[in-house]
Every structure is written in structure tokens, then in C-alpha cells.
CSV table of C-alpha atoms in Angstrom, one decimal:
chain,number,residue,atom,x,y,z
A,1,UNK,CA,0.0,0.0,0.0
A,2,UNK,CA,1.2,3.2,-1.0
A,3,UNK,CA,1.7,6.2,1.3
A,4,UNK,CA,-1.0,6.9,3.9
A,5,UNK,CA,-3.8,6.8,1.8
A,6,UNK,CA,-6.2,3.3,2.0
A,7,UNK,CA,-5.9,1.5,-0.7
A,8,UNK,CA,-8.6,1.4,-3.4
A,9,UNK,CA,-9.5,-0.7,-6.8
A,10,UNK,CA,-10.4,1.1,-9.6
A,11,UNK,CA,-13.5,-0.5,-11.2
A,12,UNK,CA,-13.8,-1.4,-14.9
A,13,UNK,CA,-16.8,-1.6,-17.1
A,14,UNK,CA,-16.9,-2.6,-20.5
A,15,UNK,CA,-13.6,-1.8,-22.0
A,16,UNK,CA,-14.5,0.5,-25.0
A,17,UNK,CA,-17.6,2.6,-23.0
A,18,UNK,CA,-17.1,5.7,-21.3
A,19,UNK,CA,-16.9,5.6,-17.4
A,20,UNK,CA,-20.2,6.9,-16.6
A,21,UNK,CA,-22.7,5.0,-19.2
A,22,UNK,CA,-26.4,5.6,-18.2
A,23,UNK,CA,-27.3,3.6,-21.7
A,24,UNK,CA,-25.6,0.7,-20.1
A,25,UNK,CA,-26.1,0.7,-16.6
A,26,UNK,CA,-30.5,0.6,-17.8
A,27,UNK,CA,-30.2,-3.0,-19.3
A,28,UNK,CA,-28.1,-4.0,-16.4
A,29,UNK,CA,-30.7,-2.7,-14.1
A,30,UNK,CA,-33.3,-4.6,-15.9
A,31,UNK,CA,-31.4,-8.1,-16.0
A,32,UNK,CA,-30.7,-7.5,-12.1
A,33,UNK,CA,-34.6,-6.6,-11.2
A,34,UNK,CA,-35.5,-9.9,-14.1
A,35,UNK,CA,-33.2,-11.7,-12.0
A,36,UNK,CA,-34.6,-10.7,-8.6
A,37,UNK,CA,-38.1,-11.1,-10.1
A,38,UNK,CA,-37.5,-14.6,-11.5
A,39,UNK,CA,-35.7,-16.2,-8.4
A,40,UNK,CA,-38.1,-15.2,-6.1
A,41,UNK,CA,-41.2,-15.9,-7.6
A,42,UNK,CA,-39.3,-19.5,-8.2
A,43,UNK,CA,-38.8,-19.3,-3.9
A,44,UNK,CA,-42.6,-18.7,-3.3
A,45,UNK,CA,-43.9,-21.1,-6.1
A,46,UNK,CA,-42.4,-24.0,-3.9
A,47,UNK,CA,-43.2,-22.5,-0.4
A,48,UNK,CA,-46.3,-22.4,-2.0
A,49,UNK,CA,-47.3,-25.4,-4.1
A,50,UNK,CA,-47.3,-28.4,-1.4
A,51,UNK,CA,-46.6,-30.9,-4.1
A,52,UNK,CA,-43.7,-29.3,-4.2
A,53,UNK,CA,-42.2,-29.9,-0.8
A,54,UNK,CA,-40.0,-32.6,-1.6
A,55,UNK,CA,-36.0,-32.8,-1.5
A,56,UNK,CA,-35.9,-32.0,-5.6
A,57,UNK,CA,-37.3,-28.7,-4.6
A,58,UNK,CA,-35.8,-28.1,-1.5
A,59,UNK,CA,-32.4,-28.3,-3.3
A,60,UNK,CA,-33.7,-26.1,-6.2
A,61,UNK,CA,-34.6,-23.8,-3.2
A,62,UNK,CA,-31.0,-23.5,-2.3
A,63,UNK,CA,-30.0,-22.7,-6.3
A,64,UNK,CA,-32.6,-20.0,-6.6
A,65,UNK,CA,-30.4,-18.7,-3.1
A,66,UNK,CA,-27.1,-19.1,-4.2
A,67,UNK,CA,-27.5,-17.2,-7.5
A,68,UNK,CA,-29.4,-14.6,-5.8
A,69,UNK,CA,-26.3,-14.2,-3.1
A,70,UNK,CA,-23.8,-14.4,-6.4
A,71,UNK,CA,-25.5,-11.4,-8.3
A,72,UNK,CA,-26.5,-9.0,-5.4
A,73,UNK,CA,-23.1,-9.3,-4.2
A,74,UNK,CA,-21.6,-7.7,-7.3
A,75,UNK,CA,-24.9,-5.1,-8.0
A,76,UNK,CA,-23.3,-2.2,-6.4
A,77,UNK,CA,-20.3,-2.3,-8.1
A,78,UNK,CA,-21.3,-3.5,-11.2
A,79,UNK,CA,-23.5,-0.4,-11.6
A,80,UNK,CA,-21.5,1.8,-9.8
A,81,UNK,CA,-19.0,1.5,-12.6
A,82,UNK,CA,-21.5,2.5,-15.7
A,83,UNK,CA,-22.5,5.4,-13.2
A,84,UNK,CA,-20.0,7.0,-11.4
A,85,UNK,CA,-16.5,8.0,-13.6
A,86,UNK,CA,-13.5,6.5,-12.1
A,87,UNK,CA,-15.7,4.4,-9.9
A,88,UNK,CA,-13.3,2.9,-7.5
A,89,UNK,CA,-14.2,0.4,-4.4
A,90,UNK,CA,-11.6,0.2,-0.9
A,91,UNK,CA,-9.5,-2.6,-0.2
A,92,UNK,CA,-11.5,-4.3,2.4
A,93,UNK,CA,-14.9,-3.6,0.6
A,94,UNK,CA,-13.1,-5.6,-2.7
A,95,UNK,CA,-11.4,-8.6,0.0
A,96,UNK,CA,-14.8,-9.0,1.1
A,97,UNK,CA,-16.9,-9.0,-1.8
A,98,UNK,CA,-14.2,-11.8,-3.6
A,99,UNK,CA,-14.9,-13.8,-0.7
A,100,UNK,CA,-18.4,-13.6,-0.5
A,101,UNK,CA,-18.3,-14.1,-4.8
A,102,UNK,CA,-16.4,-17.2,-4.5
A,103,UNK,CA,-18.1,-18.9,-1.4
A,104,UNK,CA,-21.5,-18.5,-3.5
A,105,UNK,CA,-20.1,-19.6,-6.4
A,106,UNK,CA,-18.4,-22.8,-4.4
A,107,UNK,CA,-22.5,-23.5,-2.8
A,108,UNK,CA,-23.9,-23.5,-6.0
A,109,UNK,CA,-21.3,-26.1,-7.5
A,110,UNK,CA,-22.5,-28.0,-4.3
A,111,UNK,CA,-25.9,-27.6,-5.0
A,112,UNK,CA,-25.6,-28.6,-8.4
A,113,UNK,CA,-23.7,-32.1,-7.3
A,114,UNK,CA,-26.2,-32.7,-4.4
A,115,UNK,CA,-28.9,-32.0,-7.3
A,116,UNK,CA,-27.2,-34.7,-9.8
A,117,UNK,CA,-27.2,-37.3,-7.0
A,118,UNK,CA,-31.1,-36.5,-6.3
A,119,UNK,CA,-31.7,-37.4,-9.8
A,120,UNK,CA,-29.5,-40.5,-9.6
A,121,UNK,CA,-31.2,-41.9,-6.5
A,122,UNK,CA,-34.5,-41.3,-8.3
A,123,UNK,CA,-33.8,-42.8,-11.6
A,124,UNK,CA,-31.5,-45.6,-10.6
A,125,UNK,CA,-33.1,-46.5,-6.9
A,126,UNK,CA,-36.6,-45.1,-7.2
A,127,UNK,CA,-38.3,-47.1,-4.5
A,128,UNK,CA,-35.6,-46.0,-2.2
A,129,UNK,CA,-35.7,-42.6,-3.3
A,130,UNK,CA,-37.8,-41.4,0.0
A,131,UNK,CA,-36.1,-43.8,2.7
A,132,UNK,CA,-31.7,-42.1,0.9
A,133,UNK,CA,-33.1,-38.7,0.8
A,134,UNK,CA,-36.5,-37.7,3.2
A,135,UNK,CA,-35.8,-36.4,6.9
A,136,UNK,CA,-33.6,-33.8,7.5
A,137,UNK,CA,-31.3,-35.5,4.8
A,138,UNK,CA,-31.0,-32.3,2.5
A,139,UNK,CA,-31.0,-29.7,5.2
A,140,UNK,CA,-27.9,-31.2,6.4
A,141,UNK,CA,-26.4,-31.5,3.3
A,142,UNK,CA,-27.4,-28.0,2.4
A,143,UNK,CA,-25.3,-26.8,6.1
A,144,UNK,CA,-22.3,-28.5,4.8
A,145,UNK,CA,-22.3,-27.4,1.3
A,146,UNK,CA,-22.0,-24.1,2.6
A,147,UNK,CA,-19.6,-25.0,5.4
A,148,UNK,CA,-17.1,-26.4,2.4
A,149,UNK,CA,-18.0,-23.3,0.5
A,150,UNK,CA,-16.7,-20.8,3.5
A,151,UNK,CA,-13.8,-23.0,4.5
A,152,UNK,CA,-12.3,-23.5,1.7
A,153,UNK,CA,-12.4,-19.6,0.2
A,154,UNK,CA,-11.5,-18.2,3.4
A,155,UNK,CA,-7.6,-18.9,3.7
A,156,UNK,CA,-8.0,-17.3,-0.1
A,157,UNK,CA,-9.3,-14.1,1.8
A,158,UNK,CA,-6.7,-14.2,4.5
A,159,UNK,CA,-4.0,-14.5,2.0
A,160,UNK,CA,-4.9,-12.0,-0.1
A,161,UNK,CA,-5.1,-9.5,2.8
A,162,UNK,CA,-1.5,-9.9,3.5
A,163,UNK,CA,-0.3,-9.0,-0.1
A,164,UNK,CA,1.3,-5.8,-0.8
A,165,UNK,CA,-0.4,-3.9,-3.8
A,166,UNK,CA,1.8,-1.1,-6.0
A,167,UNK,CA,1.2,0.5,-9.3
A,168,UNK,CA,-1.7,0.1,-11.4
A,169,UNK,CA,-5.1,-0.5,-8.9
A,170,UNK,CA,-7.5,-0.8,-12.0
A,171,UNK,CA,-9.5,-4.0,-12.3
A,172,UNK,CA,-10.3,-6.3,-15.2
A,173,UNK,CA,-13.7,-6.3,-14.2
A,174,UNK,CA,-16.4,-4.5,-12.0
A,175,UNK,CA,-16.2,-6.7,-9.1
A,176,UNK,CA,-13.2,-8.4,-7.6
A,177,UNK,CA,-12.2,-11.6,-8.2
A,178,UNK,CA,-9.4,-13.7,-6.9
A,179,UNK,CA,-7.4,-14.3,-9.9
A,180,UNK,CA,-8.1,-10.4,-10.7
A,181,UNK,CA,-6.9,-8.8,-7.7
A,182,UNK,CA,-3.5,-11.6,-7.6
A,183,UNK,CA,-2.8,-10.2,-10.8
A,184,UNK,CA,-2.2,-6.5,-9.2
A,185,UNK,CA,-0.1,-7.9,-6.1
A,186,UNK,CA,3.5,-6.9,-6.5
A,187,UNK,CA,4.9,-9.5,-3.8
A,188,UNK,CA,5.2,-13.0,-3.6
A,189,UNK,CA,1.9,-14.5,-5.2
A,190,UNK,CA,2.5,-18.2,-5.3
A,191,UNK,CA,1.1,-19.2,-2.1
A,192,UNK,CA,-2.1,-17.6,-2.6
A,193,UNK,CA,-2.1,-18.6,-6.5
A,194,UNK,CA,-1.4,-22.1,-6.0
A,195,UNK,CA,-4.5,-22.4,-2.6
A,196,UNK,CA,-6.6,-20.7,-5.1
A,197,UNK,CA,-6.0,-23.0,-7.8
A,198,UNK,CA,-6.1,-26.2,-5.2
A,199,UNK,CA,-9.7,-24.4,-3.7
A,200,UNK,CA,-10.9,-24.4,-7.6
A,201,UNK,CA,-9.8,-28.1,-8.1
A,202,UNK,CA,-11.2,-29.3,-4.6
A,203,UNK,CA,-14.6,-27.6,-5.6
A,204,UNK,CA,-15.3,-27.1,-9.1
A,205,UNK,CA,-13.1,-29.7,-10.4
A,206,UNK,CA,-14.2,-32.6,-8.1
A,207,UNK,CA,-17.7,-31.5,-8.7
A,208,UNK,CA,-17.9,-31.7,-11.9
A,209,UNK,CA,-16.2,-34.4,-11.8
A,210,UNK,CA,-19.2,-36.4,-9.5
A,211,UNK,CA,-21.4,-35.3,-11.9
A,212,UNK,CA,-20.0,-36.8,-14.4
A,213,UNK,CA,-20.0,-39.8,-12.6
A,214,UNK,CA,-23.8,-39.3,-12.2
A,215,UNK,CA,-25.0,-38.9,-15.5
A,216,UNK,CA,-22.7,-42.0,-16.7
A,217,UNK,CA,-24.6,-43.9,-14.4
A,218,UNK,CA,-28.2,-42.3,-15.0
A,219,UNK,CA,-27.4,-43.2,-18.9
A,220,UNK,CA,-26.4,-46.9,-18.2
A,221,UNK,CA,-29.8,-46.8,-16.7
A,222,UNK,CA,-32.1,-44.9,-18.8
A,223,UNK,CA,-30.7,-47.0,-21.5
A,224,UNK,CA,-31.1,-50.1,-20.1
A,225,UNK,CA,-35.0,-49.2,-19.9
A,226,UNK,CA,-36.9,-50.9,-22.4
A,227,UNK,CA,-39.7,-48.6,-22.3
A,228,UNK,CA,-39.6,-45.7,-25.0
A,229,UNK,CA,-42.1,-43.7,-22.6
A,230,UNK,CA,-40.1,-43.9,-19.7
A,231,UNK,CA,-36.8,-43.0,-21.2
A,232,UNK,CA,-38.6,-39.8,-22.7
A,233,UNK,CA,-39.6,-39.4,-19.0
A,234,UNK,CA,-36.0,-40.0,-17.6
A,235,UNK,CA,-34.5,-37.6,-19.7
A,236,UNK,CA,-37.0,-35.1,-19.0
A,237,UNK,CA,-36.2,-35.1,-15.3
A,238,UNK,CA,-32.7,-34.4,-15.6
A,239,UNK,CA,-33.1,-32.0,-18.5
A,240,UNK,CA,-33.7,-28.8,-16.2
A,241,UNK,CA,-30.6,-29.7,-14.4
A,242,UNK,CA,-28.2,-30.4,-17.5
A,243,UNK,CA,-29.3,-27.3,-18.3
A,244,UNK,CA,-28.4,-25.5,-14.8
A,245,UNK,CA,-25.0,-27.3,-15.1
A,246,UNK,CA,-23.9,-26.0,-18.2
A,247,UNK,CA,-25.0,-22.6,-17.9
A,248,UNK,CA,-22.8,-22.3,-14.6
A,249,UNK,CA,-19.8,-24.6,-15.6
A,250,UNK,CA,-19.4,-23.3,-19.2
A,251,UNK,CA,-18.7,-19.7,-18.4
A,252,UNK,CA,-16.8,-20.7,-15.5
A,253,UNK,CA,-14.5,-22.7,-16.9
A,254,UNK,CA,-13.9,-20.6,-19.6
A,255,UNK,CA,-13.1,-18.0,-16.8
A,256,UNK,CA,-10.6,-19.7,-15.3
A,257,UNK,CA,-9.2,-20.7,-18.3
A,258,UNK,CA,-8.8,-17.0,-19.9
A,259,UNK,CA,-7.6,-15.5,-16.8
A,260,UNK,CA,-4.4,-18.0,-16.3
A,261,UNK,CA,-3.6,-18.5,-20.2
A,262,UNK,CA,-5.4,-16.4,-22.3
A,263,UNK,CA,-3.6,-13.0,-21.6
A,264,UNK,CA,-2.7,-12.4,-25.4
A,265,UNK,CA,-6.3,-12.4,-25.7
A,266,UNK,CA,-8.7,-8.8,-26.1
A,267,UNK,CA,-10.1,-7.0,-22.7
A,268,UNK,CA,-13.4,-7.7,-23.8
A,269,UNK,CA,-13.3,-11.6,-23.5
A,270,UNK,CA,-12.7,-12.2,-20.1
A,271,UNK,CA,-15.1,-9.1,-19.5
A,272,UNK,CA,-18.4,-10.7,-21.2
A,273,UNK,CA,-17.7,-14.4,-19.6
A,274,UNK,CA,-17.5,-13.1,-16.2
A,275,UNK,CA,-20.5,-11.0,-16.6
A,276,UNK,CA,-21.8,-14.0,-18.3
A,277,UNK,CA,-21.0,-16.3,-15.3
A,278,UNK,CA,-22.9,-13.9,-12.6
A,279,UNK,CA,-25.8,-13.4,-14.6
A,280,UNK,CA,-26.5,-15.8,-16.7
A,281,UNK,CA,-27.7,-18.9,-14.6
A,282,UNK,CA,-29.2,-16.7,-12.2
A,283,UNK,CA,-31.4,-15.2,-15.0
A,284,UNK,CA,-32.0,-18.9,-16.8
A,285,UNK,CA,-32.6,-21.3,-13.9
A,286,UNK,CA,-35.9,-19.8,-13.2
A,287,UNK,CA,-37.2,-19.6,-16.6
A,288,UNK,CA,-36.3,-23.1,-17.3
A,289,UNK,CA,-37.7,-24.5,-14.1
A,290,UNK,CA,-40.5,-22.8,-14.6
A,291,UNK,CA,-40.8,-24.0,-18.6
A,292,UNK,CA,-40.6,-27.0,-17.6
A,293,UNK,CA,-42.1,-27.7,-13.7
A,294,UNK,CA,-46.4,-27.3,-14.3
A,295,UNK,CA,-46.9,-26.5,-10.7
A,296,UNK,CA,-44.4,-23.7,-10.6
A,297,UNK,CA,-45.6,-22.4,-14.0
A,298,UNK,CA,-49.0,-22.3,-12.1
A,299,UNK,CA,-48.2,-20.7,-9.5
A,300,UNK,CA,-46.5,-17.4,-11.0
A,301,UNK,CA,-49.0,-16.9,-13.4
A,302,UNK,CA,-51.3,-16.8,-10.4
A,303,UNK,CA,-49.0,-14.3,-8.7
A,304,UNK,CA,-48.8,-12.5,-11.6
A,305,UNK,CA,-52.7,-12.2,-12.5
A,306,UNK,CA,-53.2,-11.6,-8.7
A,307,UNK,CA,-55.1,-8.7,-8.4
């Protein structure tokens, strides 16, 4: 840290539009309130709807959570960059908002495992489907999802609040992100590169990884169903969640990918992904759940014909 003066990150928009952007900052507004709308109409269609009460739901509850957490926690700043010229945000306010970005993020890879093992249990053990996962079963998995999720990104926090920052302070992005903020440290960064790197392989990597291992095994079994009807119905089950998977992992891993090798490549790239990444799903999931789940379809067009 330089003189007396606290440290501070200079946000960064989309490189190529001024500072202070009201043109841009409007659609972001409305993808943020289109998010906010869809998630929690998605939370009170399965409060609501009884049928809904089972541990499918309950685990979709916790999605609809976790990519609410990951996009309000980067609203401020994310607008505050298209508003405000030479937005900039203080040290601790950036440590803390990379923590709390990559502990959602590491939930909702949870989530999305503990979601691909719900559809494995019901497609490849059906009649023990309520004895594996009714009880308390999911809120206790839910506790230590996030319990990994905090654990594993906090030493990541810690770390980073060591480093000594000099020179340049300007982001590649309007939030701060781990890989972002290492890239600005001018001390010894290999400690905190390589945990970061081991916390991505220990979440991510071994999550995708399990579900992987899900679907192999869902396919051997739809497959082995002779039944044309019920493999249509198989597939239908798990399509919602392929679909949640991909839209997180994709732009994710393409992320990750960008930020450690593809330096030669334009601003712009890793600028759209991680936008992509934090508003994507959140914006999707509902829409597809609710394409595709009758009673949660119901339900909001209820709330919004409601008088």
C-alpha cells in the first residue's frame, strides 16, 4: 500500500464505454430486477405449491439462493462503474466482496452435485428414493455445502489480505475476483495462486467431476430401460438440471481458463464471460424451471394475475 492513503481498486466496465454510461447501466438494471423477479417468484412457487415440498425442490430452493447471493453481491459495483466515472471500491470492501463471490459460487457447485445425486437416486433406486433422501437429509447436506463453500475460500481471503499492492489499482472487471486482484499484487503471489488454484480443483473440479459420474450412471440406466415412454420421462427429469449445469460450468470454466492462459487475448473476452457467469444462470434457472415444472408455471401466473 502506498503512502497513507487506504488503498482502493479502480472498477472497470466494458472496455471501450465511457466511465459513466447511463445507456448501459439501464439494461443492467433490468437483467438485475429480471433476476430478482424470477428467483423469487421461483422461492414462493415451492413454499407455495405443497406438491412441491420434496427434496428435488428443497435443493432447487437453495440454487434459486445461491445465484441470488452471487449477483447482489456484485450489483453495487457493477452499476457503480457505468454510473459513477472512475468508480473505485476500498480494499476491504473488494477482500470481502471476492470472498463472498467465490463462497457463492463454491455453494452452487455444491448444489448442483447434491442435485445430480437426487436425480441418480430417483432414476437408478426409485423405490428408495424417499427412505436415501426424506428427513432432515437435505438440510444437512445444504449446512455442509456451505460449510465447504466458506472454508475452503477463506484462507483465499486471509491471504490476499497480506499481499502488498503497488502501481496500477485498475480491475479487469467491475467486481473483484481472486485471480483479478492476484494479478495486481507486486509480492510474492505463489502461495495464494497455487491455494486458489487447489480451492478451484477441490470444488469445481471434483464436482464436476461427480457429476460426471452421475450422468454416466443415470445413462447406463435410462438405456437399459426398455420402455420408449419412460426413457422420454428420464430424460425429461434431468433435462432442467443439465441445463443448470452448463450454464454455470461453461462460463466458469472458460473464466478460469482465460484469466491464467489467455492474456494475449482482447479485454473484452474475459469481461463478457465473467458478466456472463454472474448473470447468466441466475437469470435462466428460473425460466427453465419454470418451462418446464407445471406446478411452478401455475403458480406465478397466479402471482402474476393476482389482483
Amino acid at each position: 500500500r502506498t503512502g497513507s492513503s487506504p488503498l482502493a481498486f479502480i472498477l472497470t466496465g466494458i472496455p471501450g464505454v465511457a466511465g459513466s454510461s447511463p445507456w448501459v447501466a439501464l439494461p443492467l438494471c433490468c437483467l438485475y430486477l429480471l433476476m430478482l423477479l424470477g428467483n423469487c417468484c421461483l422461492l414462493w412457487a415451492i413454499q407455495a405449491e405443497h406438491a412441491l415440498h420434496t427434496p428435488m425442490y428443497q435443493l432447487l430452493s437453495m440454487l434459486a439462493l445461491a445465484d441470488l447471493g452471487l449477483s447482489l453481491c456484485t450489483l453495487p459495483t457493477v452499476l457503480a462503474s457505468f454510473c459513477v466515472p472512475a468508480a473505485s471500491l476500498p480494499f476491504q470492501a473488494c477482500l470481502a466482496q471476492m470472498f463472498l463471490i467465490h463462497s457463492f459460487s463454491a455453494i452452487e457447485s455444491g448444489v448442483l452435485v447434491a442435485m445430480a445425486f437426487d436425480r441418480f437416486v430417483a432414476i437408478c433406486h426409485p423405490l428408495r428414493y424417499s427412505s436415501v433422501l426424506g428427513g432432515s437429509l437435505v438440510p444437512r447436506a445444504g449446512v455442509l455445502i456451505v460449510l465447504r463453500g466458506t472454508c475452503l475460500v477463506l484462507p483465499v481471503a486471509a491471504l490476499m489480505a497480506r499481499m502488498p499492492f503497488c502501481g496500477a489499482h485498475a480491475l479487469s472487471h467491475s467486481f473483484c475476483l481472486h485471480q483479478d486482484m492476484l494479478r495486481l499484487a507486486c509480492g510474492d503471489v505463489r502461495a495464494s495462486s497455487w491455494y486458489g488454484l487447489s480451492a478451484v480443483l477441490l470444488t469445481k473440479g471434483l464436482d464436476s467431476l461427480a457429476i460426471l459420474l452421475s450422468y454416466a450412471l443415470i445413462l447406463r440406466a435410462i438405456l437399459g430401460t426398455i420402455s420408449p415412454g419412460a426413457r422420454a420421462k428420464a430424460f425429461s427429469t434431468c433435462l432442467c438440471h443439465l441445463c443448470a449445469v452448463l450454464l454455470f460450468y461453461v462460463p466458469l470454466i472458460s473464466l478460469s481458463l482465460i484469466h491464467r492462459f489467455g492474456k494475449h487475448l482482447p479485454p473484452l473476452a474475459p469481461t463478457l464471460l465473467a458478466d456472463a457467469y454472474l448473470l447468466v444462470p441466475p437469470i435462466l434457472n428460473p425460466l427453465v424451471y419454470s418451462w418446464k415444472t407445471k406446478q411452478i408455471r401455475r403458480r406465478i401466473l397466479l402471482l402474476l394475475c393476482w389482483r
